[in-house]
């Protein structure tokens, strides 16, 4: 006990109190400080880097409202529609919870698309961030599946026929298609069994998304954020501590996003609610104008532009799968499109094509929309499979800035 | 505009706010406090719809009045209907039973023979504790600990107590009530059985949960259910 050389005793005197005691045994406080306070972040992140934080918060809001809605929801073909109406009309504040949840689905997908195109534009998928990119794409697929399952739950006309059409799409797979469709929907047509499965799938996937977000964020904190210049920070002068610089920037982005969110919830509910889905599911009558939610329309457009049932399915699934290959299709060592003139132009065309495909999906690929849709599909795949690998060859003699802080001073 | 901007304080080792001058530190503390307060208020406001949704739903819509047709109910018989989740006894009392209810010897054995305690609407605060003497309407929940009393309408010299005039006997702790729901002395129950608000739109229809026209009685104002 009188050993002056022992490190135990001074440590004990230094770290008095409950928080240091806990931190010595489970370093939650120091880990939080390391990853969210002192965490070094490139000093030049623009507003597009807000969407990661925005997506995290919207996910938490979706989980919270989802749990409270699930408490009041009945996952049976006979009771689902009535329970949703009861949530809207009788449950205190139920209309608000449901409106936040439905609006949240659209806002989540919108933020996710921005987040995705941000990553494509600034080359955030390149080494050493491939795993970050792949986990993000897994999240995209999981969120799309969750959103689809959730859309079926109210068991209105659009819910029912959405589930039916998705089943028929599975049916298009050669060989196993009919068996797989029957197996997945648990009967000859969407019914009690399928609805119950969709409910469980929706809940389980929602929490699984939270888990994969944890992996996604962990991968981010290993490599650190990319930045609009696409060059690695050269030293401490190129970075800032996360707090207060990016906590306040994220807070501003969140407030602006929340304002937009609130405007849709309170003033523009028609934007996110489909009138036809306020009719109970009727297996004997298909609605006149059936189309998926806006966030699936580009893929619906691809599906309809390809003149083959199975080919359309392959193309729309392939449109997502091709994104998984992007880190290896892109041969250029330069990340940011700011320094890649050809790639930058191609990215602009890609965004136009993606939006155009959404309109094609909405207009059922008829007449001129059919031609536009086919051109857009060809461009979409050509962008990733041809232009992206070849564009590196056009990038000769490009000089990247020497450090972020220096580039900032020169106004680049 | 001040010395706190990221470009100006280029001392890369000390980006932390602690290195600022005391005046800036105070202003920053104030801004931090203000931000936390605004954020806290926002989170509290946002949690409101979640907590609100746990509240039991609109009672007016969830508890409509119950109409009961008593034209098929023979004298001496009782039916039980559910209202607000509680059993309500509707009894067609015989003239003999009504006669026994008015006996002075019975009143002497009762804790509250004149219905002084607020256990019934004003229009039922009479010797038969109902709108018309022939039909009794009481909530069948013992005022002791909430069991449902058994209907024993037949007079009996010994069971369940000596000189039993007919009424209700609680199976749990032996509380006794007469056919008007008035509690006997010597039983653990402290109050008469509650009479719910009810109206009789026709002579043989009982509408439980609605007051007769021109009266106003709130069932939640009674002493004890």
Coordinates of C-alpha atoms in Angstrom, one line a residue:
Chain A
X1 CA 0.0 0.0 0.0
X2 CA 3.0 2.3 0.3
X3 CA 4.4 1.3 -3.0
X4 CA 4.9 4.7 -4.6
X5 CA 5.6 3.1 -8.0
X6 CA 2.1 1.4 -8.1
X7 CA -0.2 3.1 -10.6
X8 CA -3.3 1.8 -8.9
X9 CA -3.5 4.3 -6.1
X10 CA -3.0 7.6 -8.0
X11 CA -5.6 6.3 -10.6
X12 CA -8.1 5.7 -7.9
X13 CA -7.7 9.2 -6.5
X14 CA -7.9 10.7 -9.9
X15 CA -11.0 9.0 -11.0
X16 CA -13.6 9.5 -8.3
X17 CA -17.3 9.4 -9.0
X18 CA -19.7 7.1 -10.7
X19 CA -19.0 8.1 -14.3
X20 CA -15.3 7.4 -14.2
X21 CA -16.0 4.2 -12.3
X22 CA -18.4 3.1 -15.0
X23 CA -16.1 4.3 -17.8
X24 CA -13.2 2.2 -16.4
X25 CA -15.4 -0.9 -16.7
X26 CA -17.4 -0.1 -19.8
X27 CA -16.0 2.8 -21.7
X28 CA -19.3 4.3 -22.9
X29 CA -18.4 7.8 -21.9
X30 CA -15.0 7.9 -23.4
X31 CA -16.2 6.0 -26.6
X32 CA -18.9 8.6 -27.0
X33 CA -16.4 11.4 -26.5
X34 CA -14.0 9.8 -29.0
X35 CA -16.6 9.1 -31.7
X36 CA -19.0 12.0 -31.4
X37 CA -17.2 14.9 -29.7
X38 CA -13.5 14.7 -30.5
X39 CA -14.0 12.7 -33.7
X40 CA -12.0 14.4 -36.5
X41 CA -14.1 15.3 -39.5
X42 CA -13.0 16.9 -42.8
X43 CA -13.6 20.7 -42.4
X44 CA -15.2 21.1 -45.8
X45 CA -18.3 18.9 -45.6
X46 CA -21.3 20.5 -47.4
X47 CA -25.0 20.2 -46.7
X48 CA -25.3 16.9 -48.6
X49 CA -23.3 15.3 -45.6
X50 CA -26.3 16.2 -43.4
X51 CA -28.4 13.3 -44.7
X52 CA -26.7 10.6 -42.8
X53 CA -27.7 12.2 -39.5
X54 CA -31.1 13.0 -40.9
X55 CA -31.7 9.4 -41.9
X56 CA -30.7 8.2 -38.5
X57 CA -33.2 10.5 -36.8
X58 CA -36.0 9.6 -39.3
X59 CA -35.3 5.9 -38.7
X60 CA -35.7 6.4 -34.9
X61 CA -38.9 8.4 -35.5
X62 CA -40.2 5.5 -37.8
X63 CA -39.4 2.9 -35.1
X64 CA -41.1 4.9 -32.4
X65 CA -44.3 5.7 -34.4
X66 CA -44.2 2.1 -35.8
X67 CA -44.2 0.6 -32.3
X68 CA -47.1 2.7 -31.2
X69 CA -49.1 2.0 -34.4
X70 CA -48.4 -1.8 -34.1
X71 CA -49.9 -1.7 -30.6
X72 CA -53.2 -0.6 -32.2
X73 CA -53.0 -2.7 -35.4
X74 CA -54.8 -5.9 -36.2
X75 CA -52.9 -8.0 -38.8
X76 CA -55.9 -10.0 -40.2
X77 CA -57.6 -9.6 -43.5
X78 CA -60.9 -9.0 -41.7
X79 CA -59.7 -6.6 -39.1
X80 CA -56.7 -4.7 -40.6
X81 CA -58.6 -2.0 -42.5
X82 CA -60.9 -1.3 -39.6
X83 CA -58.0 -1.1 -37.1
X84 CA -56.3 1.5 -39.3
X85 CA -59.5 3.5 -39.5
X86 CA -59.8 3.3 -35.8
X87 CA -56.2 4.6 -35.4
X88 CA -57.1 7.5 -37.6
X89 CA -60.4 8.4 -36.1
X90 CA -60.7 7.1 -32.5
X91 CA -57.2 6.6 -31.0
X92 CA -56.1 9.8 -29.3
X93 CA -53.4 11.4 -31.5
X94 CA -53.5 8.3 -33.7
X95 CA -54.0 10.3 -36.9
X96 CA -50.8 12.2 -36.1
X97 CA -48.8 9.1 -35.3
X98 CA -49.9 7.5 -38.6
X99 CA -49.4 10.6 -40.6
X100 CA -45.8 10.9 -39.2
X101 CA -45.2 7.3 -40.1
X102 CA -46.6 7.5 -43.6
X103 CA -44.8 10.8 -44.3
X104 CA -41.7 9.4 -42.7
X105 CA -41.6 6.5 -45.2
X106 CA -41.5 9.0 -48.1
X107 CA -39.1 11.3 -46.4
X108 CA -36.8 8.4 -45.5
X109 CA -36.6 7.2 -49.1
X110 CA -36.1 10.7 -50.4
X111 CA -33.2 11.3 -48.0
X112 CA -31.8 7.9 -48.8
X113 CA -31.8 8.6 -52.6
X114 CA -30.0 11.9 -51.9
X115 CA -27.5 10.1 -49.6
X116 CA -26.9 7.5 -52.3
X117 CA -26.4 10.0 -55.2
X118 CA -24.1 12.0 -52.9
X119 CA -22.0 8.9 -52.5
X120 CA -21.9 8.3 -56.2
X121 CA -21.1 11.9 -57.1
X122 CA -18.2 12.4 -54.6
X123 CA -16.8 8.8 -55.0
X124 CA -17.5 7.8 -51.4
X125 CA -17.5 4.2 -52.5
X126 CA -13.8 4.0 -53.4
X127 CA -11.1 2.5 -51.3
X128 CA -11.0 2.3 -48.4
X129 CA -14.8 2.8 -48.1
X130 CA -16.1 -0.2 -50.1
X131 CA -17.6 -1.9 -47.0
X132 CA -19.3 1.4 -46.1
X133 CA -20.8 1.5 -49.6
X134 CA -21.9 -2.2 -49.5
X135 CA -23.6 -1.9 -46.1
X136 CA -25.3 1.2 -47.4
X137 CA -26.7 -0.7 -50.4
X138 CA -27.8 -3.6 -48.1
X139 CA -29.7 -0.9 -46.1
X140 CA -31.3 0.4 -49.3
X141 CA -32.6 -3.0 -50.2
X142 CA -33.8 -3.7 -46.7
X143 CA -35.5 -0.3 -46.5
X144 CA -37.3 -0.9 -49.8
X145 CA -38.5 -4.2 -48.7
X146 CA -39.7 -2.8 -45.3
X147 CA -41.5 0.1 -47.1
X148 CA -43.2 -2.4 -49.4
X149 CA -44.3 -4.7 -46.6
X150 CA -45.5 -1.6 -44.6
X151 CA -47.6 -0.4 -47.6
X152 CA -49.5 -3.7 -47.6
X153 CA -50.5 -3.5 -44.0
X154 CA -53.5 -1.1 -44.2
X155 CA -55.1 -3.7 -46.5
X156 CA -56.8 -1.1 -48.7
X157 CA -57.2 -1.5 -52.5
X158 CA -53.7 -0.3 -53.3
X159 CA -52.2 -2.4 -50.5
X160 CA -53.9 -5.6 -51.8
X161 CA -53.2 -5.0 -55.4
X162 CA -49.7 -4.0 -54.7
X163 CA -49.1 -7.3 -52.9
X164 CA -50.9 -9.1 -55.8
X165 CA -48.8 -7.5 -58.5
X166 CA -45.6 -8.2 -56.6
X167 CA -46.6 -11.8 -56.3
X168 CA -47.2 -12.0 -60.0
X169 CA -43.7 -10.5 -60.6
X170 CA -42.2 -13.4 -58.6
X171 CA -44.4 -15.7 -60.7
X172 CA -42.4 -14.5 -63.8
X173 CA -39.2 -16.3 -62.6
X174 CA -38.8 -19.2 -65.0
X175 CA -39.3 -22.7 -63.5
X176 CA -39.7 -22.0 -59.8
X177 CA -41.8 -18.8 -60.2
X178 CA -45.4 -20.2 -59.7
X179 CA -44.3 -22.4 -56.8
X180 CA -42.4 -19.6 -55.2
X181 CA -45.3 -17.1 -55.5
X182 CA -47.7 -19.7 -53.9
X183 CA -45.1 -20.4 -51.2
X184 CA -44.3 -16.7 -50.4
X185 CA -47.9 -15.5 -50.2
X186 CA -49.0 -18.6 -48.3
X187 CA -52.1 -19.3 -50.5
X188 CA -53.7 -18.8 -53.9
X189 CA -54.1 -15.0 -53.4
X190 CA -52.9 -12.5 -50.8
X191 CA -54.9 -13.1 -47.7
X192 CA -54.7 -13.6 -43.9
X193 CA -51.5 -15.6 -44.1
X194 CA -49.7 -13.1 -46.3
X195 CA -50.8 -10.1 -44.3
X196 CA -49.6 -11.7 -41.1
X197 CA -46.2 -12.4 -42.8
X198 CA -45.9 -8.9 -44.1
X199 CA -46.6 -7.5 -40.6
X200 CA -43.9 -9.6 -39.0
X201 CA -41.5 -9.0 -41.9
X202 CA -42.1 -5.2 -41.6
X203 CA -41.4 -5.2 -37.9
X204 CA -38.4 -7.6 -38.0
X205 CA -36.8 -5.8 -41.0
X206 CA -37.3 -2.4 -39.3
X207 CA -35.2 -3.4 -36.3
X208 CA -32.7 -5.3 -38.5
X209 CA -32.2 -2.0 -40.4
X210 CA -31.3 -0.4 -37.1
X211 CA -28.7 -3.1 -36.6
X212 CA -27.2 -2.7 -40.0
X213 CA -27.1 1.1 -39.5
X214 CA -24.9 0.4 -36.5
X215 CA -22.5 -1.5 -38.8
X216 CA -22.7 1.2 -41.4
X217 CA -21.8 3.9 -38.9
X218 CA -19.1 1.7 -37.4
X219 CA -17.6 1.3 -40.8
X220 CA -17.8 5.0 -41.4
X221 CA -15.9 5.8 -38.1
X222 CA -13.1 3.4 -39.2
X223 CA -12.3 5.3 -42.4
X224 CA -13.8 8.7 -41.6
X225 CA -16.0 10.7 -43.9
X226 CA -15.2 11.4 -47.5
X227 CA -15.5 15.1 -48.4
X228 CA -16.5 17.2 -51.5
X229 CA -12.9 17.4 -52.7
X230 CA -12.5 13.6 -52.4
X231 CA -8.9 13.9 -50.9
X232 CA -7.9 12.4 -47.6
X233 CA -7.2 15.0 -44.9
X234 CA -3.4 15.7 -44.7
X235 CA -3.3 16.7 -41.1
X236 CA -5.1 18.1 -38.1
X237 CA -5.5 21.4 -40.0
X238 CA -7.7 19.7 -42.5
X239 CA -10.2 18.4 -40.0
X240 CA -12.5 19.7 -37.2
X241 CA -13.8 18.0 -34.1
X242 CA -17.3 16.7 -34.7
X243 CA -18.6 18.7 -31.8
X244 CA -19.5 21.6 -31.9
X245 CA -18.8 22.1 -35.7
X246 CA -20.8 19.2 -37.2
X247 CA -23.3 18.7 -34.3
X248 CA -24.5 22.3 -35.0
X249 CA -24.4 21.8 -38.8
X250 CA -26.3 18.5 -38.5
X251 CA -28.8 20.2 -36.1
X252 CA -29.4 23.0 -38.7
X253 CA -30.0 20.4 -41.4
X254 CA -32.3 18.4 -39.1
X255 CA -34.3 21.5 -38.3
X256 CA -34.8 22.4 -42.0
X257 CA -35.7 18.8 -42.8
X258 CA -38.1 18.7 -39.8
X259 CA -39.8 21.8 -41.1
X260 CA -40.4 20.2 -44.5
X261 CA -41.6 17.1 -42.8
X262 CA -44.1 19.0 -40.6
X263 CA -45.4 20.9 -43.7
X264 CA -46.2 17.6 -45.4
X265 CA -47.7 16.0 -42.2
X266 CA -50.0 19.0 -41.4
X267 CA -50.7 20.7 -44.7
X268 CA -50.1 18.3 -47.6
X269 CA -51.2 14.9 -46.4
X270 CA -52.5 14.2 -50.0
X271 CA -48.9 14.1 -51.2
X272 CA -48.2 10.9 -49.2
X273 CA -51.7 9.3 -48.8
X274 CA -53.2 7.5 -51.7
X275 CA -57.0 8.1 -51.9
X276 CA -57.7 4.7 -53.4
X277 CA -56.1 3.0 -50.4
X278 CA -59.0 4.3 -48.2
X279 CA -61.2 1.7 -49.9
X280 CA -61.0 -1.8 -48.2
X281 CA -59.2 -4.5 -50.2
X282 CA -61.5 -6.1 -52.7
X283 CA -60.0 -9.1 -54.6
X284 CA -62.8 -8.9 -57.2
X285 CA -62.1 -5.3 -58.4
X286 CA -58.8 -3.9 -59.5
X287 CA -58.4 -0.1 -59.1
X288 CA -58.4 1.8 -62.4
X289 CA -55.0 3.4 -61.9
X290 CA -52.6 1.2 -60.0
X291 CA -49.0 2.4 -59.4
X292 CA -46.5 2.0 -56.6
X293 CA -45.4 4.7 -54.2
X294 CA -43.2 7.4 -55.9
X295 CA -40.0 5.9 -54.5
X296 CA -40.5 2.7 -56.4
X297 CA -41.6 4.4 -59.7
X298 CA -38.1 4.5 -61.3
X299 CA -37.8 0.7 -60.9
X300 CA -41.4 0.3 -62.0
X301 CA -40.5 2.3 -65.1
X302 CA -37.6 0.0 -65.8
X303 CA -39.9 -3.0 -65.3
X304 CA -42.4 -1.7 -67.8
X305 CA -39.8 -0.4 -70.4
X306 CA -38.4 -3.9 -70.9
X307 CA -40.6 -5.8 -73.4
X308 CA -40.4 -9.1 -71.5
X309 CA -42.0 -10.1 -68.2
X310 CA -38.9 -11.8 -66.7
X311 CA -36.5 -9.4 -68.4
X312 CA -38.2 -6.4 -66.8
X313 CA -37.9 -8.0 -63.4
X314 CA -34.2 -8.8 -64.0
X315 CA -33.6 -5.2 -65.2
X316 CA -35.2 -3.6 -62.2
X317 CA -33.5 -5.9 -59.7
X318 CA -30.3 -5.5 -61.7
X319 CA -30.6 -1.7 -61.4
X320 CA -29.9 -2.1 -57.7
X321 CA -27.5 -5.0 -58.0
X322 CA -25.2 -3.1 -60.4
X323 CA -24.6 -0.5 -57.6
X324 CA -22.9 -3.2 -55.6
X325 CA -20.2 -3.5 -58.3
X326 CA -19.6 0.2 -58.6
X327 CA -16.4 0.3 -56.4
X328 CA -14.8 -2.2 -58.8
X329 CA -16.3 -0.8 -62.0
X330 CA -14.8 2.6 -61.4
X331 CA -11.1 2.5 -62.2
X332 CA -10.3 6.1 -61.6
X333 CA -8.1 7.0 -58.6
X334 CA -9.9 10.4 -58.3
X335 CA -12.9 10.3 -56.0
X336 CA -14.8 13.6 -56.4
X337 CA -16.7 14.3 -59.6
X338 CA -15.5 17.9 -59.2
X339 CA -12.2 16.8 -60.8
X340 CA -13.8 14.4 -63.3
X341 CA -15.4 16.5 -66.1
X342 CA -16.8 13.6 -68.1
X343 CA -18.0 11.6 -65.0
X344 CA -19.6 14.8 -63.7
X345 CA -21.7 15.2 -66.9
X346 CA -22.5 11.5 -66.9
X347 CA -23.8 11.8 -63.3
X348 CA -26.1 14.6 -64.3
X349 CA -27.5 12.5 -67.2
X350 CA -27.9 9.6 -64.8
X351 CA -30.0 11.7 -62.3
X352 CA -32.2 12.9 -65.2
X353 CA -32.7 9.3 -66.5
X354 CA -33.6 8.1 -63.0
X355 CA -36.2 10.8 -62.6
X356 CA -37.4 10.3 -66.1
X357 CA -37.9 6.6 -65.4
X358 CA -40.1 7.6 -62.5
X359 CA -42.4 9.4 -64.9
X360 CA -42.2 6.5 -67.3
X361 CA -43.4 4.3 -64.5
X362 CA -46.2 6.7 -63.8
X363 CA -47.4 6.8 -67.4
X364 CA -47.2 3.0 -67.8
X365 CA -44.5 3.2 -70.5
X366 CA -47.0 4.0 -73.3
X367 CA -46.3 5.8 -76.6
X368 CA -43.4 8.4 -76.3
X369 CA -42.9 7.3 -72.7
X370 CA -42.0 3.9 -73.9
X371 CA -39.3 5.2 -76.1
X372 CA -38.0 7.6 -73.4
X373 CA -38.1 4.8 -70.9
X374 CA -36.0 2.4 -73.1
X375 CA -33.4 5.1 -73.8
X376 CA -33.2 5.8 -70.0
X377 CA -32.8 2.1 -69.1
X378 CA -30.0 1.7 -71.7
X379 CA -28.3 4.8 -70.4
X380 CA -28.7 3.7 -66.7
X381 CA -26.8 0.5 -67.3
X382 CA -24.4 2.0 -69.8
X383 CA -23.4 4.6 -67.3
X384 CA -22.3 2.0 -64.8
X385 CA -21.0 -0.7 -67.1
X386 CA -19.4 1.4 -69.9
X387 CA -19.0 5.1 -69.1
X388 CA -17.9 4.6 -65.5
X389 CA -15.0 2.2 -66.3
X390 CA -13.9 4.2 -69.4
X391 CA -14.2 7.7 -68.0
X392 CA -10.9 7.2 -66.1
X393 CA -9.1 7.2 -69.4
X394 CA -10.2 10.8 -70.1
X395 CA -8.7 12.1 -66.8
X396 CA -5.2 13.1 -67.8
X397 CA -3.1 15.7 -66.1
X398 CA -5.6 16.5 -63.3
X399 CA -3.9 18.1 -60.3
X400 CA -5.7 17.6 -57.0
X401 CA -5.6 20.2 -54.3
X402 CA -2.8 19.9 -51.7
X403 CA -4.8 19.5 -48.6
X404 CA -8.3 20.6 -47.7
X405 CA -7.4 23.7 -45.7
X406 CA -5.3 25.0 -48.5
X407 CA -8.0 24.4 -51.1
X408 CA -10.4 26.2 -48.8
X409 CA -8.2 29.3 -48.7
X410 CA -8.0 29.4 -52.5
X411 CA -11.7 29.1 -52.7
X412 CA -11.9 25.9 -54.6
Chain B
X1 CA -17.3 37.7 -37.5
X2 CA -15.6 36.9 -34.2
X3 CA -12.6 34.9 -33.3
X4 CA -14.5 31.6 -33.1
X5 CA -14.8 30.8 -36.8
X6 CA -13.0 27.7 -38.0
X7 CA -10.8 29.4 -40.5
X8 CA -9.5 32.0 -38.1
X9 CA -8.7 29.8 -35.1
X10 CA -6.2 27.8 -37.1
X11 CA -4.4 26.6 -34.0
X12 CA -5.1 23.0 -34.9
X13 CA -4.2 21.5 -31.6
X14 CA -6.8 23.6 -29.6
X15 CA -10.0 23.7 -31.5
X16 CA -11.9 23.2 -28.3
X17 CA -14.1 26.1 -27.0
X18 CA -12.3 26.0 -23.7
X19 CA -9.4 28.0 -25.0
X20 CA -11.6 31.0 -25.8
X21 CA -11.6 34.2 -23.7
X22 CA -13.9 34.3 -20.7
X23 CA -16.4 36.7 -22.3
X24 CA -16.8 34.4 -25.3
X25 CA -17.1 31.4 -23.0
X26 CA -20.0 33.0 -21.1
X27 CA -21.8 33.7 -24.4
X28 CA -21.2 30.2 -25.6
X29 CA -22.5 28.8 -22.3
X30 CA -25.6 30.8 -22.8
X31 CA -26.1 29.7 -26.3
X32 CA -25.5 26.1 -25.3
X33 CA -28.1 26.4 -22.5
X34 CA -30.6 28.0 -25.0
X35 CA -30.0 25.2 -27.6
X36 CA -30.4 22.5 -25.0
X37 CA -33.6 24.1 -23.7
X38 CA -35.1 24.5 -27.1
X39 CA -34.1 20.9 -28.0
X40 CA -35.6 19.6 -24.7
X41 CA -38.8 21.5 -25.4
X42 CA -39.0 20.0 -28.9
X43 CA -38.5 16.4 -27.7
X44 CA -41.1 16.9 -24.9
X45 CA -43.6 18.3 -27.4
X46 CA -42.8 15.4 -29.9
X47 CA -43.4 12.8 -27.2
X48 CA -46.9 14.2 -26.5
X49 CA -48.8 12.2 -29.3
X50 CA -47.1 9.0 -28.2
X51 CA -48.2 9.4 -24.6
X52 CA -51.6 10.6 -25.7
X53 CA -52.2 7.5 -27.8
X54 CA -51.9 5.4 -24.6
X55 CA -54.9 7.3 -23.1
X56 CA -58.2 5.3 -23.1
X57 CA -60.3 6.4 -26.1
X58 CA -63.2 8.8 -26.2
X59 CA -65.6 7.5 -23.6
X60 CA -68.7 9.1 -25.1
X61 CA -68.3 7.2 -28.3
X62 CA -67.1 4.0 -26.7
X63 CA -70.0 3.9 -24.1
X64 CA -73.3 4.3 -25.9
X65 CA -76.6 3.9 -23.9
X66 CA -77.9 0.3 -23.8
X67 CA -81.6 -0.3 -24.6
X68 CA -83.2 -3.3 -22.9
X69 CA -86.7 -4.6 -23.7
X70 CA -88.3 -5.8 -20.4
X71 CA -91.7 -6.7 -21.8
X72 CA -90.8 -10.4 -21.8
X73 CA -89.4 -10.3 -18.3
X74 CA -91.9 -12.2 -16.0
X75 CA -92.4 -10.9 -12.4
X76 CA -89.9 -12.3 -10.0
X77 CA -87.2 -12.8 -12.7
X78 CA -84.0 -10.9 -13.3
X79 CA -81.8 -10.3 -16.3
X80 CA -78.2 -9.1 -16.3
X81 CA -76.9 -6.8 -19.0
X82 CA -73.4 -5.4 -19.5
X83 CA -72.9 -1.6 -19.3
X84 CA -69.5 0.0 -19.0
X85 CA -68.1 -3.5 -18.6
X86 CA -70.1 -4.0 -15.4
X87 CA -73.1 -6.3 -14.8
X88 CA -76.4 -4.4 -14.4
X89 CA -79.3 -6.3 -12.7
X90 CA -82.8 -5.5 -14.1
X91 CA -85.4 -7.0 -11.8
X92 CA -89.1 -7.4 -12.3
X93 CA -90.3 -7.2 -8.7
X94 CA -93.5 -8.9 -7.6
X95 CA -96.2 -6.9 -5.7
X96 CA -95.4 -9.1 -2.6
X97 CA -91.7 -8.1 -2.9
X98 CA -92.6 -4.4 -3.2
X99 CA -94.8 -4.8 -0.1
X100 CA -91.8 -6.3 1.9
X101 CA -89.6 -3.5 0.7
X102 CA -91.8 -1.0 2.5
X103 CA -92.0 -2.7 5.9
X104 CA -90.7 -0.7 8.8
X105 CA -89.1 -3.8 10.3
X106 CA -86.9 -4.2 7.2
X107 CA -85.9 -0.5 7.3
X108 CA -84.6 -1.0 10.8
X109 CA -82.2 -3.7 9.6
X110 CA -80.7 -1.5 6.8
X111 CA -77.7 0.8 6.9
X112 CA -79.1 3.5 4.6
X113 CA -82.9 2.7 4.2
X114 CA -83.7 6.2 2.8
X115 CA -80.9 6.3 0.2
X116 CA -79.2 9.3 1.8
X117 CA -75.7 8.4 0.4
X118 CA -75.2 9.4 -3.2
X119 CA -75.4 5.9 -4.7
X120 CA -78.2 6.7 -7.1
X121 CA -79.6 9.4 -9.4
X122 CA -82.0 11.9 -7.6
X123 CA -84.9 10.3 -9.5
X124 CA -84.2 7.0 -7.9
X125 CA -83.7 8.3 -4.3
X126 CA -87.0 6.7 -3.1
X127 CA -88.0 3.6 -1.2
X128 CA -87.9 1.4 -4.3
X129 CA -84.7 3.1 -5.7
X130 CA -86.0 3.2 -9.2
X131 CA -88.1 5.2 -11.6
X132 CA -91.1 2.8 -11.4
X133 CA -91.5 0.5 -8.4
X134 CA -92.0 -2.7 -10.5
X135 CA -88.6 -2.5 -12.2
X136 CA -85.3 -2.4 -10.2
X137 CA -82.1 -1.4 -11.9
X138 CA -78.8 -1.7 -10.0
X139 CA -75.2 -2.2 -10.8
X140 CA -74.4 -5.7 -9.6
X141 CA -71.1 -5.0 -7.9
X142 CA -70.8 -5.4 -4.2
X143 CA -69.6 -2.1 -2.6
X144 CA -67.3 -4.1 -0.3
X145 CA -64.7 -5.6 -2.6
X146 CA -66.3 -5.8 -6.0
X147 CA -67.8 -9.3 -6.3
X148 CA -71.1 -9.9 -8.1
X149 CA -73.8 -10.7 -5.5
X150 CA -76.2 -13.6 -6.1
X151 CA -79.9 -13.1 -6.7
X152 CA -81.9 -14.7 -4.0
X153 CA -85.4 -13.3 -4.4
X154 CA -87.4 -15.8 -2.3
X155 CA -88.1 -15.0 1.4
X156 CA -86.6 -17.6 3.7
X157 CA -86.7 -17.8 7.5
X158 CA -83.1 -19.1 7.9
X159 CA -81.0 -18.7 4.7
X160 CA -78.9 -16.8 4.1
X161 CA -79.8 -14.9 7.3
X162 CA -82.7 -15.3 9.7
X163 CA -85.9 -13.8 8.4
X164 CA -84.5 -13.2 4.9
X165 CA -86.9 -10.9 2.9
X166 CA -85.4 -11.7 -0.5
X167 CA -82.5 -9.8 -2.1
X168 CA -78.8 -10.2 -2.9
X169 CA -76.2 -12.1 -1.0
X170 CA -72.5 -11.6 -1.9
X171 CA -70.6 -14.9 -2.1
X172 CA -67.3 -13.3 -1.2
X173 CA -67.7 -11.9 2.3
X174 CA -71.3 -12.3 3.1
X175 CA -72.7 -8.8 2.4
X176 CA -76.5 -8.7 2.0
X177 CA -78.7 -6.4 0.1
X178 CA -82.5 -6.2 -0.2
X179 CA -84.3 -6.3 -3.6
X180 CA -83.8 -2.5 -3.9
X181 CA -80.0 -2.9 -3.4
X182 CA -80.0 -1.5 0.1
X183 CA -77.2 -2.9 2.3
X184 CA -78.0 -4.7 5.6
X185 CA -76.5 -3.7 8.9
X186 CA -73.9 -6.2 10.1
X187 CA -72.4 -6.8 6.6
X188 CA -69.0 -5.5 5.5
X189 CA -70.3 -3.6 2.5
X190 CA -70.5 0.1 3.4
X191 CA -73.0 1.5 0.8
X192 CA -76.1 0.5 -1.1
X193 CA -75.6 -1.0 -4.6
X194 CA -75.3 1.8 -7.1
X195 CA -78.2 2.7 -9.4
X196 CA -77.0 3.7 -12.9
X197 CA -78.5 6.6 -14.8
X198 CA -81.3 5.2 -16.8
X199 CA -84.5 6.3 -18.5
X200 CA -87.7 4.6 -19.6
X201 CA -88.7 5.8 -23.1
X202 CA -91.6 3.4 -23.0
X203 CA -93.2 1.6 -20.0
X204 CA -91.3 -1.6 -20.9
X205 CA -88.0 -0.2 -22.3
X206 CA -85.0 0.6 -20.0
X207 CA -82.3 2.7 -21.5
X208 CA -79.2 2.3 -19.3
X209 CA -76.7 5.2 -19.5
X210 CA -79.2 7.9 -20.4
X211 CA -80.9 10.2 -17.9
X212 CA -84.7 10.9 -18.3
X213 CA -85.4 14.2 -20.1
X214 CA -84.9 17.2 -18.0
X215 CA -82.5 15.5 -15.5
X216 CA -78.8 15.5 -15.3
X217 CA -76.8 12.9 -13.4
X218 CA -73.2 12.0 -13.7
X219 CA -72.5 8.4 -12.7
X220 CA -68.9 9.1 -11.8
X221 CA -70.1 11.4 -9.0
X222 CA -71.4 8.5 -6.8
X223 CA -69.8 7.5 -3.5
X224 CA -68.5 4.1 -4.6
X225 CA -69.0 1.5 -7.2

